[in-house]
mmCIF file with all atom_site columns, C-alpha atoms in Angstrom:
data_model
loop_
_atom_site.group_PDB
_atom_site.id
_atom_site.type_symbol
_atom_site.label_atom_id
_atom_site.label_alt_id
_atom_site.label_comp_id
_atom_site.label_asym_id
_atom_site.label_entity_id
_atom_site.label_seq_id
_atom_site.pdbx_PDB_ins_code
_atom_site.Cartn_x
_atom_site.Cartn_y
_atom_site.Cartn_z
_atom_site.occupancy
_atom_site.B_iso_or_equiv
_atom_site.pdbx_formal_charge
_atom_site.auth_seq_id
_atom_site.auth_comp_id
_atom_site.auth_asym_id
_atom_site.auth_atom_id
_atom_site.pdbx_PDB_model_num
ATOM 1  C CA . MET A 1 1  ? -47.799 -51.167 4.010  1.00 66.00 ? 1060 MET A CA 1
ATOM 2  C CA . ASP A 1 2  ? -48.137 -52.653 0.701  1.00 81.00 ? 1061 ASP A CA 1
ATOM 3  C CA . LYS A 1 3  ? -51.358 -54.735 1.034  1.00 85.00 ? 1062 LYS A CA 1
ATOM 4  C CA . HIS A 1 4  ? -49.909 -57.620 -0.343 1.00 92.00 ? 1063 HIS A CA 1
ATOM 5  C CA . LEU A 1 5  ? -47.174 -58.068 2.427  1.00 94.00 ? 1064 LEU A CA 1
ATOM 6  C CA . LEU A 1 6  ? -50.555 -58.112 5.328  1.00 93.00 ? 1065 LEU A CA 1
ATOM 7  C CA . ILE A 1 7  ? -52.584 -60.602 3.465  1.00 94.00 ? 1066 ILE A CA 1
ATOM 8  C CA . ASP A 1 8  ? -49.010 -62.556 3.461  1.00 96.00 ? 1067 ASP A CA 1
ATOM 9  C CA . LEU A 1 9  ? -48.537 -62.315 7.641  1.00 97.00 ? 1068 LEU A CA 1
ATOM 10 C CA . VAL A 1 10 ? -52.451 -63.719 8.288  1.00 96.00 ? 1069 VAL A CA 1
ATOM 11 C CA . THR A 1 11 ? -51.712 -66.791 5.471  1.00 96.00 ? 1070 THR A CA 1
ATOM 12 C CA . LYS A 1 12 ? -47.924 -67.634 5.358  1.00 97.00 ? 1071 LYS A CA 1
ATOM 13 C CA . LYS A 1 13 ? -46.832 -69.982 8.395  1.00 97.00 ? 1072 LYS A CA 1
ATOM 14 C CA . MET A 1 14 ? -43.560 -70.235 10.124 1.00 98.00 ? 1073 MET A CA 1
ATOM 15 C CA . PRO A 1 15 ? -41.284 -72.696 8.296  1.00 97.00 ? 1074 PRO A CA 1
ATOM 16 C CA . PHE A 1 16 ? -39.619 -74.041 10.889 1.00 96.00 ? 1075 PHE A CA 1
ATOM 17 C CA . GLY A 1 17 ? -39.017 -74.306 15.317 1.00 94.00 ? 1076 GLY A CA 1
ATOM 18 C CA . LYS A 1 18 ? -41.761 -73.645 18.284 1.00 94.00 ? 1077 LYS A CA 1
ATOM 19 C CA . TYR A 1 19 ? -44.574 -72.584 15.859 1.00 97.00 ? 1078 TYR A CA 1
ATOM 20 C CA . LYS A 1 20 ? -43.619 -74.286 12.781 1.00 98.00 ? 1079 LYS A CA 1
ATOM 21 C CA . ASN A 1 21 ? -47.108 -74.303 10.615 1.00 98.00 ? 1080 ASN A CA 1
ATOM 22 C CA . ARG A 1 22 ? -48.371 -71.162 12.308 1.00 98.00 ? 1081 ARG A CA 1
ATOM 23 C CA . LEU A 1 23 ? -49.923 -68.782 10.536 1.00 97.00 ? 1082 LEU A CA 1
ATOM 24 C CA . ILE A 1 24 ? -47.178 -65.808 11.217 1.00 98.00 ? 1083 ILE A CA 1
ATOM 25 C CA . CYS A 1 25 ? -49.858 -63.182 12.246 1.00 96.00 ? 1084 CYS A CA 1
ATOM 26 C CA . ASP A 1 26 ? -50.817 -65.996 15.072 1.00 96.00 ? 1085 ASP A CA 1
ATOM 27 C CA . LEU A 1 27 ? -46.627 -65.998 15.911 1.00 97.00 ? 1086 LEU A CA 1
ATOM 28 C CA . PRO A 1 28 ? -46.411 -65.294 20.211 1.00 97.00 ? 1087 PRO A CA 1
ATOM 29 C CA . GLU A 1 29 ? -45.231 -62.298 21.323 1.00 95.00 ? 1088 GLU A CA 1
ATOM 30 C CA . HIS A 1 30 ? -42.981 -63.448 22.762 1.00 97.00 ? 1089 HIS A CA 1
ATOM 31 C CA . TYR A 1 31 ? -41.625 -65.293 20.277 1.00 97.00 ? 1090 TYR A CA 1
ATOM 32 C CA . LEU A 1 32 ? -41.638 -62.602 18.190 1.00 97.00 ? 1091 LEU A CA 1
ATOM 33 C CA . VAL A 1 33 ? -39.975 -60.318 21.017 1.00 97.00 ? 1092 VAL A CA 1
ATOM 34 C CA . TRP A 1 34 ? -37.138 -62.849 21.552 1.00 97.00 ? 1093 TRP A CA 1
ATOM 35 C CA . PHE A 1 35 ? -36.769 -62.440 17.411 1.00 96.00 ? 1094 PHE A CA 1
ATOM 36 C CA . ARG A 1 36 ? -36.131 -59.083 17.905 1.00 97.00 ? 1095 ARG A CA 1
ATOM 37 C CA . SER A 1 37 ? -32.890 -59.609 20.461 1.00 98.00 ? 1096 SER A CA 1
ATOM 38 C CA . GLN A 1 38 ? -31.377 -62.167 18.334 1.00 96.00 ? 1097 GLN A CA 1
ATOM 39 C CA . GLY A 1 39 ? -32.042 -61.227 14.501 1.00 97.00 ? 1098 GLY A CA 1
ATOM 40 C CA . PHE A 1 40 ? -34.868 -60.888 12.929 1.00 97.00 ? 1099 PHE A CA 1
ATOM 41 C CA . PRO A 1 41 ? -34.067 -63.451 9.598  1.00 96.00 ? 1100 PRO A CA 1
ATOM 42 C CA . GLU A 1 42 ? -32.905 -62.821 5.883  1.00 96.00 ? 1101 GLU A CA 1
ATOM 43 C CA . GLY A 1 43 ? -35.517 -62.603 3.431  1.00 97.00 ? 1102 GLY A CA 1
ATOM 44 C CA . LYS A 1 44 ? -39.302 -62.608 3.107  1.00 97.00 ? 1103 LYS A CA 1
ATOM 45 C CA . LEU A 1 45 ? -39.465 -64.260 6.394  1.00 98.00 ? 1104 LEU A CA 1
ATOM 46 C CA . GLY A 1 46 ? -37.482 -61.557 8.777  1.00 98.00 ? 1105 GLY A CA 1
ATOM 47 C CA . LEU A 1 47 ? -39.298 -59.003 7.292  1.00 97.00 ? 1106 LEU A CA 1
ATOM 48 C CA . TRP A 1 48 ? -42.534 -61.038 7.540  1.00 98.00 ? 1107 TRP A CA 1
ATOM 49 C CA . LEU A 1 49 ? -41.371 -61.121 11.594 1.00 98.00 ? 1108 LEU A CA 1
ATOM 50 C CA . GLU A 1 50 ? -40.498 -57.995 11.986 1.00 98.00 ? 1109 GLU A CA 1
ATOM 51 C CA . THR A 1 51 ? -43.178 -56.320 10.416 1.00 97.00 ? 1110 THR A CA 1
ATOM 52 C CA . MET A 1 52 ? -45.849 -58.383 12.570 1.00 97.00 ? 1111 MET A CA 1
ATOM 53 C CA . TYR A 1 53 ? -43.746 -57.901 15.681 1.00 98.00 ? 1112 TYR A CA 1
ATOM 54 C CA . GLU A 1 54 ? -44.015 -53.899 14.717 1.00 97.00 ? 1113 GLU A CA 1
ATOM 55 C CA . ILE A 1 55 ? -47.727 -54.152 14.894 1.00 96.00 ? 1114 ILE A CA 1
ATOM 56 C CA . GLN A 1 56 ? -47.530 -56.123 18.494 1.00 96.00 ? 1115 GLN A CA 1
ATOM 57 C CA . LEU A 1 57 ? -45.837 -53.943 19.278 1.00 96.00 ? 1116 LEU A CA 1
ATOM 58 C CA . ASN A 1 58 ? -47.987 -51.154 19.230 1.00 96.00 ? 1117 ASN A CA 1
ATOM 59 C CA . GLY A 1 59 ? -51.204 -52.398 19.147 1.00 95.00 ? 1118 GLY A CA 1
ATOM 60 C CA . LEU A 1 60 ? -52.322 -52.732 15.765 1.00 93.00 ? 1119 LEU A CA 1
ATOM 61 C CA . THR A 1 61 ? -53.132 -56.167 16.027 1.00 93.00 ? 1120 THR A CA 1
ATOM 62 C CA . HIS A 1 62 ? -57.257 -55.277 15.496 1.00 92.00 ? 1121 HIS A CA 1
ATOM 63 C CA . LEU A 1 63 ? -55.980 -54.897 11.682 1.00 89.00 ? 1122 LEU A CA 1
ATOM 64 C CA . ILE A 1 64 ? -54.537 -58.290 11.310 1.00 92.00 ? 1123 ILE A CA 1
ATOM 65 C CA . ASP A 1 65 ? -57.758 -59.302 12.207 1.00 91.00 ? 1124 ASP A CA 1
ATOM 66 C CA . GLU A 1 66 ? -59.657 -57.107 10.041 1.00 89.00 ? 1125 GLU A CA 1
ATOM 67 C CA . ILE A 1 67 ? -57.638 -58.894 7.335  1.00 91.00 ? 1126 ILE A CA 1
ATOM 68 C CA . LYS A 1 68 ? -57.749 -62.441 8.669  1.00 91.00 ? 1127 LYS A CA 1
ATOM 69 C CA . ARG A 1 69 ? -61.082 -62.048 8.954  1.00 90.00 ? 1128 ARG A CA 1
ATOM 70 C CA . ILE A 1 70 ? -61.817 -60.364 4.818  1.00 88.00 ? 1129 ILE A CA 1
ATOM 71 C CA . HIS A 1 71 ? -59.155 -63.138 3.167  1.00 86.00 ? 1130 HIS A CA 1
ATOM 72 C CA . ARG A 1 72 ? -61.306 -65.384 4.918  1.00 83.00 ? 1131 ARG A CA 1
ATOM 73 C CA . ALA A 1 73 ? -64.723 -64.987 3.448  1.00 82.00 ? 1132 ALA A CA 1
ATOM 74 C CA . SER A 1 74 ? -62.952 -64.242 -0.276 1.00 75.00 ? 1133 SER A CA 1
#
């Protein structure tokens, strides 16, 4: 997985909707599941949302927490 993609997950914010301005990595699981059922948007946002969905689905959120911690420290 591209490290730049993971950094995007902890630095980029949701641009619209109920969770506007929330970091992609902090979106609730039910919201990502909803996008999965409706279809992820095109472009980078869709890639970020789908990646975050897969991370949560596979129980890998501890990796995102570590990246978030490292990124904030730098």
